[in-house]
Short mmCIF file of C-alpha atoms in Angstrom, two decimals:
data_model
loop_
_atom_site.label_atom_id
_atom_site.label_comp_id
_atom_site.label_asym_id
_atom_site.label_seq_id
_atom_site.Cartn_x
_atom_site.Cartn_y
_atom_site.Cartn_z
CA MET W 373 120.25 -74.08 2.69
CA LYS W 374 119.67 -76.07 -0.50
CA PHE W 375 121.89 -76.47 -3.53
CA PRO W 376 121.20 -77.85 -7.03
CA LEU W 377 121.32 -81.62 -7.22
CA SER W 378 120.08 -82.12 -10.76
CA ARG W 379 122.79 -84.53 -11.82
CA LEU W 380 122.56 -86.50 -8.58
CA ALA W 381 118.77 -86.64 -8.83
CA SER W 382 118.86 -87.83 -12.43
CA CYS W 383 121.31 -90.63 -11.69
CA CYS W 384 119.05 -91.89 -8.91
CA LEU W 385 116.12 -92.24 -11.30
CA TYR W 386 117.92 -94.66 -13.59
CA SER W 387 116.05 -97.91 -14.05
CA THR W 388 118.45 -100.25 -12.28
CA SER W 389 117.62 -103.72 -11.06
CA LEU W 390 117.47 -104.40 -7.35
CA PHE W 391 119.82 -107.33 -7.76
CA PHE W 392 122.45 -105.12 -9.38
CA LEU W 393 122.23 -102.56 -6.61
CA LEU W 394 122.28 -104.93 -3.69
CA SER W 395 125.22 -106.82 -5.15
CA PHE W 396 127.36 -103.89 -4.05
CA VAL W 397 126.46 -104.20 -0.39
CA CYS W 398 128.87 -107.00 0.52
CA THR W 399 131.69 -106.62 -2.00
CA VAL W 400 134.36 -105.86 0.59
CA ASN W 401 135.46 -108.42 3.15
CA SER W 402 134.94 -107.32 6.75
CA LEU W 403 138.16 -106.89 8.71
CA VAL W 404 136.51 -106.07 12.05
CA LYS W 405 135.01 -109.08 13.82
CA LEU W 406 131.25 -108.59 13.92
CA PRO W 407 128.79 -110.68 15.92
CA PRO W 408 127.55 -113.86 14.18
CA ASN W 409 125.00 -113.27 11.40
CA VAL W 410 125.47 -109.49 11.60
CA THR W 411 126.29 -107.20 8.69
CA VAL W 412 126.30 -103.44 8.46
CA GLN W 413 124.21 -102.42 5.46
CA ALA W 414 125.63 -98.92 5.03
CA LEU W 415 127.71 -96.23 6.69
CA LEU W 416 126.04 -92.82 6.94
CA VAL W 417 128.16 -89.94 8.19
CA PHE W 418 127.51 -86.42 9.47
CA GLY W 419 129.74 -83.69 10.78
CA ASP W 420 132.80 -81.68 9.84
CA SER W 421 136.01 -81.75 7.78
CA ILE W 422 137.29 -84.95 9.37
CA VAL W 423 134.66 -86.87 7.39
CA ASP W 424 133.83 -84.47 4.53
CA ALA W 425 134.66 -86.31 1.29
CA GLY W 426 133.81 -83.35 -0.95
CA ASN W 427 130.45 -81.85 -0.03
CA ASN W 428 132.06 -78.44 0.34
CA ASN W 429 133.14 -78.64 -3.31
CA ASN W 430 129.53 -78.04 -4.24
CA ILE W 431 128.60 -75.10 -2.01
CA GLN W 432 129.65 -71.46 -1.88
CA THR W 433 132.31 -71.37 0.82
CA LEU W 434 136.02 -70.71 1.21
CA VAL W 435 136.40 -73.88 3.28
CA LYS W 436 137.51 -76.09 0.42
CA CYS W 437 140.37 -78.42 -0.46
CA ASN W 438 139.50 -79.66 -3.96
CA PHE W 439 142.93 -78.72 -5.27
CA PRO W 440 146.54 -79.93 -4.93
CA PRO W 441 148.36 -80.89 -2.81
CA TYR W 442 145.27 -82.33 -1.09
CA GLY W 443 144.64 -85.88 -2.25
CA LYS W 444 148.21 -86.46 -3.41
CA ASP W 445 148.12 -89.99 -1.96
CA PHE W 446 144.46 -90.72 -2.67
CA GLU W 447 143.44 -93.15 -5.44
CA GLY W 448 144.77 -91.63 -8.65
CA GLY W 449 146.53 -88.84 -6.79
CA ASN W 450 143.71 -86.36 -7.38
CA PRO W 451 142.07 -83.99 -4.89
CA THR W 452 138.52 -85.03 -4.02
CA GLY W 453 137.58 -82.53 -1.34
CA ARG W 454 138.91 -84.68 1.49
CA PHE W 455 140.92 -82.59 3.95
CA CYS W 456 143.83 -85.02 3.87
CA ASN W 457 146.61 -86.37 1.70
CA GLY W 458 144.63 -89.59 1.26
CA LYS W 459 141.71 -91.45 2.78
CA ILE W 460 139.77 -90.22 5.81
CA PRO W 461 138.26 -92.12 8.76
CA SER W 462 134.86 -92.72 7.13
CA ASP W 463 136.59 -94.47 4.21
CA MET W 464 138.64 -96.64 6.55
CA ILE W 465 135.72 -97.56 8.79
CA ALA W 466 133.59 -98.54 5.79
CA LYS W 467 136.33 -100.86 4.58
CA GLU W 468 136.91 -102.35 8.04
CA LEU W 469 133.18 -103.11 8.32
CA GLY W 470 133.15 -104.83 4.93
CA ILE W 471 130.93 -102.25 3.24
CA LYS W 472 133.11 -100.63 0.55
CA ASP W 473 136.49 -98.96 0.07
CA THR W 474 135.43 -95.30 0.25
CA ILE W 475 132.43 -93.27 1.38
CA PRO W 476 131.54 -90.60 -1.20
CA ALA W 477 130.10 -87.16 -0.56
CA TYR W 478 126.33 -86.97 -0.93
CA LEU W 479 126.60 -83.81 -3.04
CA ASP W 480 129.14 -85.35 -5.41
CA PRO W 481 127.42 -85.13 -8.84
CA THR W 482 128.98 -88.46 -9.88
CA VAL W 483 127.35 -90.43 -7.04
CA GLN W 484 125.51 -93.48 -8.37
CA PRO W 485 122.46 -95.33 -6.98
CA GLN W 486 124.61 -98.15 -5.59
CA ASP W 487 126.62 -95.54 -3.66
CA LEU W 488 123.47 -94.45 -1.88
CA VAL W 489 122.56 -98.03 -0.99
CA THR W 490 125.86 -98.58 0.82
CA GLY W 491 126.32 -95.14 2.36
CA VAL W 492 127.46 -91.56 1.86
CA THR W 493 128.74 -88.71 3.96
CA PHE W 494 126.73 -85.54 4.49
CA ALA W 495 129.55 -83.87 6.43
CA SER W 496 130.73 -80.38 5.67
CA GLY W 497 134.15 -79.00 6.60
CA GLY W 498 133.76 -76.18 9.13
CA CYS W 499 130.54 -77.51 10.68
CA GLY W 500 129.90 -77.81 14.41
CA PHE W 501 127.27 -78.50 17.03
CA ASP W 502 126.89 -74.76 17.63
CA PRO W 503 124.71 -73.28 14.81
CA VAL W 504 126.97 -70.22 14.74
CA THR W 505 129.97 -72.33 13.71
CA PRO W 506 128.85 -73.36 10.18
CA LYS W 507 127.09 -70.05 9.61
CA SER W 508 130.31 -68.10 10.19
CA VAL W 509 132.05 -69.88 7.29
CA SER W 510 129.03 -70.55 5.04
CA VAL W 511 129.04 -74.35 5.21
CA LEU W 512 126.35 -76.96 5.77
CA SER W 513 124.98 -76.96 9.30
CA LEU W 514 123.87 -80.16 10.98
CA SER W 515 120.29 -79.06 10.23
CA ASP W 516 121.19 -78.77 6.54
CA GLN W 517 122.79 -82.20 6.65
CA LEU W 518 119.64 -83.59 8.23
CA GLU W 519 117.54 -82.14 5.41
CA TYR W 520 119.79 -83.83 2.86
CA PHE W 521 119.45 -87.06 4.82
CA LYS W 522 115.66 -86.80 4.50
CA GLU W 523 116.12 -86.31 0.78
CA TYR W 524 118.45 -89.32 0.74
CA ILE W 525 115.77 -91.48 2.39
CA GLY W 526 113.35 -90.53 -0.39
CA LYS W 527 115.89 -91.50 -3.05
CA LEU W 528 116.60 -94.80 -1.29
CA LYS W 529 112.89 -95.66 -1.29
CA THR W 530 112.85 -95.08 -5.05
CA ILE W 531 115.82 -97.40 -5.52
CA ILE W 532 115.09 -100.33 -3.17
CA GLY W 533 111.55 -99.73 -1.91
CA GLU W 534 110.16 -98.55 1.42
CA GLU W 535 110.51 -101.84 3.34
CA LYS W 536 114.16 -102.38 2.38
CA THR W 537 114.90 -98.72 3.10
CA LEU W 538 113.62 -99.12 6.65
CA PHE W 539 115.68 -102.30 7.02
CA THR W 540 118.79 -100.54 5.67
CA LEU W 541 118.46 -97.60 8.07
CA ARG W 542 117.93 -99.87 11.07
CA ASN W 543 120.95 -101.97 10.16
CA SER W 544 123.36 -99.24 9.15
CA LEU W 545 125.98 -97.49 11.22
CA PHE W 546 125.58 -93.74 11.71
CA LEU W 547 128.58 -91.64 12.70
CA VAL W 548 128.59 -88.04 13.92
CA VAL W 549 131.89 -86.14 14.01
CA ALA W 550 131.82 -82.54 15.23
CA GLY W 551 132.94 -80.22 18.02
CA SER W 552 136.49 -79.29 17.00
CA ASP W 553 135.48 -76.19 15.08
CA ASP W 554 133.15 -75.06 17.86
CA ILE W 555 135.96 -75.08 20.40
CA ALA W 556 138.93 -74.05 18.26
CA ASN W 557 137.31 -71.50 15.99
CA THR W 558 133.97 -70.22 17.25
CA TYR W 559 134.81 -70.07 20.94
CA PHE W 560 138.54 -69.46 21.32
CA THR W 561 139.83 -68.00 18.04
CA LEU W 562 136.87 -65.90 16.86
CA ARG W 563 135.55 -65.46 20.41
CA ALA W 564 132.08 -65.30 18.92
CA ARG W 565 130.47 -66.85 22.00
CA GLN W 566 132.66 -65.71 24.89
CA LEU W 567 130.45 -62.77 25.87
CA GLN W 568 127.45 -65.11 26.13
CA TYR W 569 128.99 -68.26 27.59
CA ASP W 570 131.84 -69.36 29.77
CA VAL W 571 133.39 -72.73 28.88
CA PRO W 572 131.04 -74.84 31.05
CA ALA W 573 127.98 -73.14 29.57
CA TYR W 574 129.30 -73.40 26.02
CA THR W 575 130.03 -77.09 26.36
CA ASP W 576 126.46 -77.47 27.66
CA LEU W 577 125.25 -75.84 24.45
CA MET W 578 127.36 -78.24 22.40
CA SER W 579 126.25 -81.39 24.24
CA ASN W 580 122.57 -80.35 24.15
CA SER W 581 122.86 -79.78 20.41
CA ALA W 582 124.47 -83.20 20.00
CA ALA W 583 121.63 -84.81 21.97
CA SER W 584 118.99 -83.15 19.79
CA PHE W 585 120.74 -84.24 16.60
CA VAL W 586 121.07 -87.85 17.75
CA GLN W 587 117.37 -87.99 18.62
CA GLU W 588 116.43 -86.51 15.24
CA LEU W 589 118.46 -89.23 13.52
CA TYR W 590 116.66 -91.83 15.61
CA GLU W 591 113.26 -90.42 14.64
CA LEU W 592 114.23 -90.77 10.97
CA GLY W 593 115.06 -94.46 11.37
CA ALA W 594 118.64 -94.62 12.64
CA ARG W 595 119.25 -97.17 15.40
CA ARG W 596 123.06 -97.54 15.63
CA ILE W 597 124.52 -94.10 16.23
CA GLY W 598 128.10 -93.38 17.23
CA VAL W 599 129.31 -89.92 18.20
CA LEU W 600 133.03 -89.22 18.23
CA SER W 601 134.51 -87.20 21.05
CA ALA W 602 136.29 -83.95 20.43
CA PRO W 603 140.03 -84.53 19.86
CA PRO W 604 142.87 -82.88 21.80
CA ILE W 605 142.31 -79.82 19.62
CA GLY W 606 144.90 -77.77 21.48
CA CYS W 607 147.63 -80.05 20.10
CA VAL W 608 146.99 -79.57 16.39
CA PRO W 609 149.73 -77.48 14.75
CA ALA W 610 147.54 -74.42 14.13
CA GLN W 611 146.45 -74.16 17.75
CA ARG W 612 149.99 -74.71 18.97
CA THR W 613 150.99 -71.76 16.79
CA LEU W 614 148.12 -69.48 17.73
CA ALA W 615 147.73 -70.31 21.41
CA GLY W 616 150.67 -72.47 22.49
CA GLY W 617 153.16 -69.73 23.30
CA ALA W 618 156.71 -69.29 22.03
CA ASP W 619 157.47 -73.01 22.39
CA ARG W 620 154.28 -74.02 20.53
CA GLU W 621 153.10 -76.33 23.31
CA CYS W 622 149.61 -77.84 23.27
CA ALA W 623 147.07 -75.13 24.13
CA GLY W 624 145.81 -76.28 27.51
CA ASN W 625 142.57 -74.27 27.56
CA PHE W 626 141.49 -75.79 24.25
CA ASN W 627 142.13 -79.30 25.54
CA GLU W 628 140.40 -78.67 28.85
CA ALA W 629 137.30 -77.45 26.99
CA ALA W 630 137.42 -80.56 24.80
CA LYS W 631 137.65 -82.85 27.83
CA LEU W 632 134.74 -81.08 29.55
CA PHE W 633 132.59 -81.42 26.44
CA ASN W 634 133.57 -85.07 26.09
CA SER W 635 132.53 -85.89 29.64
CA LYS W 636 129.12 -84.31 29.03
CA LEU W 637 128.74 -86.01 25.65
CA ALA W 638 129.52 -89.43 27.12
CA LYS W 639 126.98 -88.96 29.93
CA MET W 640 124.35 -87.66 27.52
CA LEU W 641 124.66 -90.62 25.16
CA ASP W 642 124.59 -93.06 28.05
CA SER W 643 121.37 -91.49 29.32
CA ILE W 644 119.40 -91.85 26.06
CA SER W 645 117.06 -94.80 26.24
CA LEU W 646 114.96 -95.43 23.13
CA PRO W 647 113.62 -98.75 21.80
CA ASP W 648 116.26 -100.72 19.85
CA GLY W 649 118.57 -97.72 19.94
CA LYS W 650 122.33 -97.98 20.45
CA PHE W 651 123.99 -94.64 21.23
CA VAL W 652 127.73 -95.02 21.49
CA TYR W 653 130.34 -92.55 22.71
CA ILE W 654 133.59 -93.05 20.78
CA ASP W 655 136.65 -91.70 22.56
CA ILE W 656 139.25 -90.44 20.12
CA TYR W 657 140.71 -87.85 22.52
CA ASN W 658 142.93 -90.22 24.47
CA PRO W 659 144.09 -92.45 21.59
CA LEU W 660 145.01 -89.43 19.46
CA LEU W 661 146.72 -87.71 22.37
CA ASP W 662 148.79 -90.84 22.91
CA ILE W 663 149.84 -90.80 19.26
CA ILE W 664 150.77 -87.10 19.51
CA GLN W 665 152.66 -87.44 22.78
CA ASN W 666 154.46 -90.65 21.82
CA PRO W 667 155.15 -90.48 18.06
CA PRO W 668 157.89 -93.16 17.90
CA LYS W 669 155.66 -95.66 19.70
CA HIS W 670 153.24 -95.42 16.77
CA GLY W 671 155.83 -95.15 14.01
CA PHE W 672 155.84 -91.36 13.57
CA GLN W 673 158.59 -88.79 13.84
CA VAL W 674 156.87 -85.37 13.70
CA ALA W 675 153.89 -84.40 15.85
CA ASP W 676 153.85 -80.60 15.92
CA LYS W 677 153.95 -79.64 12.24
CA GLY W 678 152.05 -80.55 9.13
CA CYS W 679 153.45 -81.30 5.68
CA CYS W 680 151.92 -78.41 3.78
CA GLY W 681 154.07 -75.28 3.63
CA THR W 682 155.57 -74.35 6.98
CA GLY W 683 153.24 -76.87 8.58
CA VAL W 684 152.26 -74.48 11.36
CA LEU W 685 149.34 -72.50 9.87
CA GLU W 686 148.47 -73.67 6.34
CA VAL W 687 145.05 -75.28 5.96
CA ALA W 688 142.28 -75.30 3.32
CA ILE W 689 142.84 -72.47 0.80
CA LEU W 690 146.19 -71.61 2.43
CA CYS W 691 147.41 -75.11 1.55
CA ASN W 692 147.34 -74.99 -2.23
CA GLN W 693 149.27 -75.82 -5.39
CA TYR W 694 151.62 -72.91 -4.76
CA THR W 695 152.38 -74.11 -1.23
CA PRO W 696 155.12 -76.74 -1.29
CA VAL W 697 154.83 -80.02 0.57
CA THR W 698 157.84 -79.65 2.81
CA CYS W 699 158.04 -83.07 4.45
CA ALA W 700 160.19 -85.62 2.68
CA LYS W 701 158.03 -88.51 3.89
CA VAL W 702 154.37 -87.80 4.63
CA SER W 703 153.94 -91.06 6.56
CA ASP W 704 156.41 -89.83 9.19
CA HIS W 705 154.03 -86.99 10.10
CA ILE W 706 150.91 -87.14 12.25
CA PHE W 707 149.48 -84.05 10.57
CA TRP W 708 148.98 -83.32 6.89
CA ASP W 709 148.11 -79.63 7.19
CA SER W 710 147.96 -77.48 10.31
CA TYR W 711 144.63 -78.98 11.38
CA HIS W 712 144.06 -82.43 9.87
CA PRO W 713 145.94 -85.71 10.37
CA THR W 714 147.61 -87.66 7.59
CA GLU W 715 146.06 -90.79 6.14
CA ARG W 716 148.53 -92.90 8.10
CA ALA W 717 147.66 -91.15 11.37
CA TYR W 718 143.97 -91.78 10.70
CA GLU W 719 144.79 -95.44 10.08
CA ALA W 720 146.54 -95.64 13.43
CA LEU W 721 143.60 -93.96 15.15
CA VAL W 722 140.92 -96.11 13.51
CA SER W 723 142.94 -99.23 14.31
CA ALA W 724 143.17 -98.21 17.97
CA VAL W 725 139.49 -97.33 18.35
CA LEU W 726 137.18 -99.33 16.08
CA GLY W 727 137.71 -102.80 17.46
CA LYS W 728 137.04 -101.57 21.00
CA VAL W 729 133.66 -100.01 20.25
CA VAL W 730 132.10 -102.06 17.45
CA ASP W 731 130.40 -104.56 19.80
CA LYS W 732 128.58 -101.70 21.54
CA PHE W 733 126.41 -101.18 18.46
CA PHE W 734 124.89 -104.67 18.57
#
């Protein structure tokens, strides 16, 4: 699946000095303590809506959010294609690592050469490890994202040369965020795989796909690869509504599937042994579950509803300029829409997780 990139391609062919480009690499002070003499050259991100900064704006799909009220608390208050009221985890991680303030979408036609040097996201809202997941909603699959990454490598060689490109890839952080849509949508809601697989077999499919993707990234030059666990997907407002019964409790079968997948993902990553490779399992299930189960402990008041509309079902095109933002104070809520956390909830999650795992990449 390929889409026109004429404006992006043209901007990458500008005659720009190497000094000018590389001056952007270390413009943000690192907040996470890195090992001595270590810097992270770029952040390169793959996956789903949690880290899609606007790639879906530029493809033919209904899974979009490039309209109000999305982005109401982002820089300038404008929607960018981030499935949030503000910044998303990839933005926050880039800033914590001292790279830059935000990670743009690769398909954003305004992306500049210096953006490529310091990292972009290839993620596409609605993607998953199961190839059926992105196909069912016409978004970029992980295979599509990998093809764009190959294209990105070619552009980077044009900008900074082959040797520095290899150095950048080896000294960048790669993040993969997927699995939620496989479990919540493809398996349980659409039931597109239930005749073929029970939950153990389906989570095998997911973990095997994750393993293949990680190894493909490695073959293309990646050396520091982190894969986020599936979250407690049964506790997001939409799944509480659809599968949590009259009291809208967390959907236990969704969460059990997520935990089973996570155990397999962790073992798989631990078993990969490739020269100079660091393959890190990043647990977000337990930290996010703690935030959801103990809102006051983390400074929140509402855990079971989003801010958009009723807060129990609205997401993507159902959360639009005609849907009122019903919460008086967004920062009191863990969820922005019925599926995605608020910027403040992401901040709490990144703060709880990043410092504990960063040393594992070095």
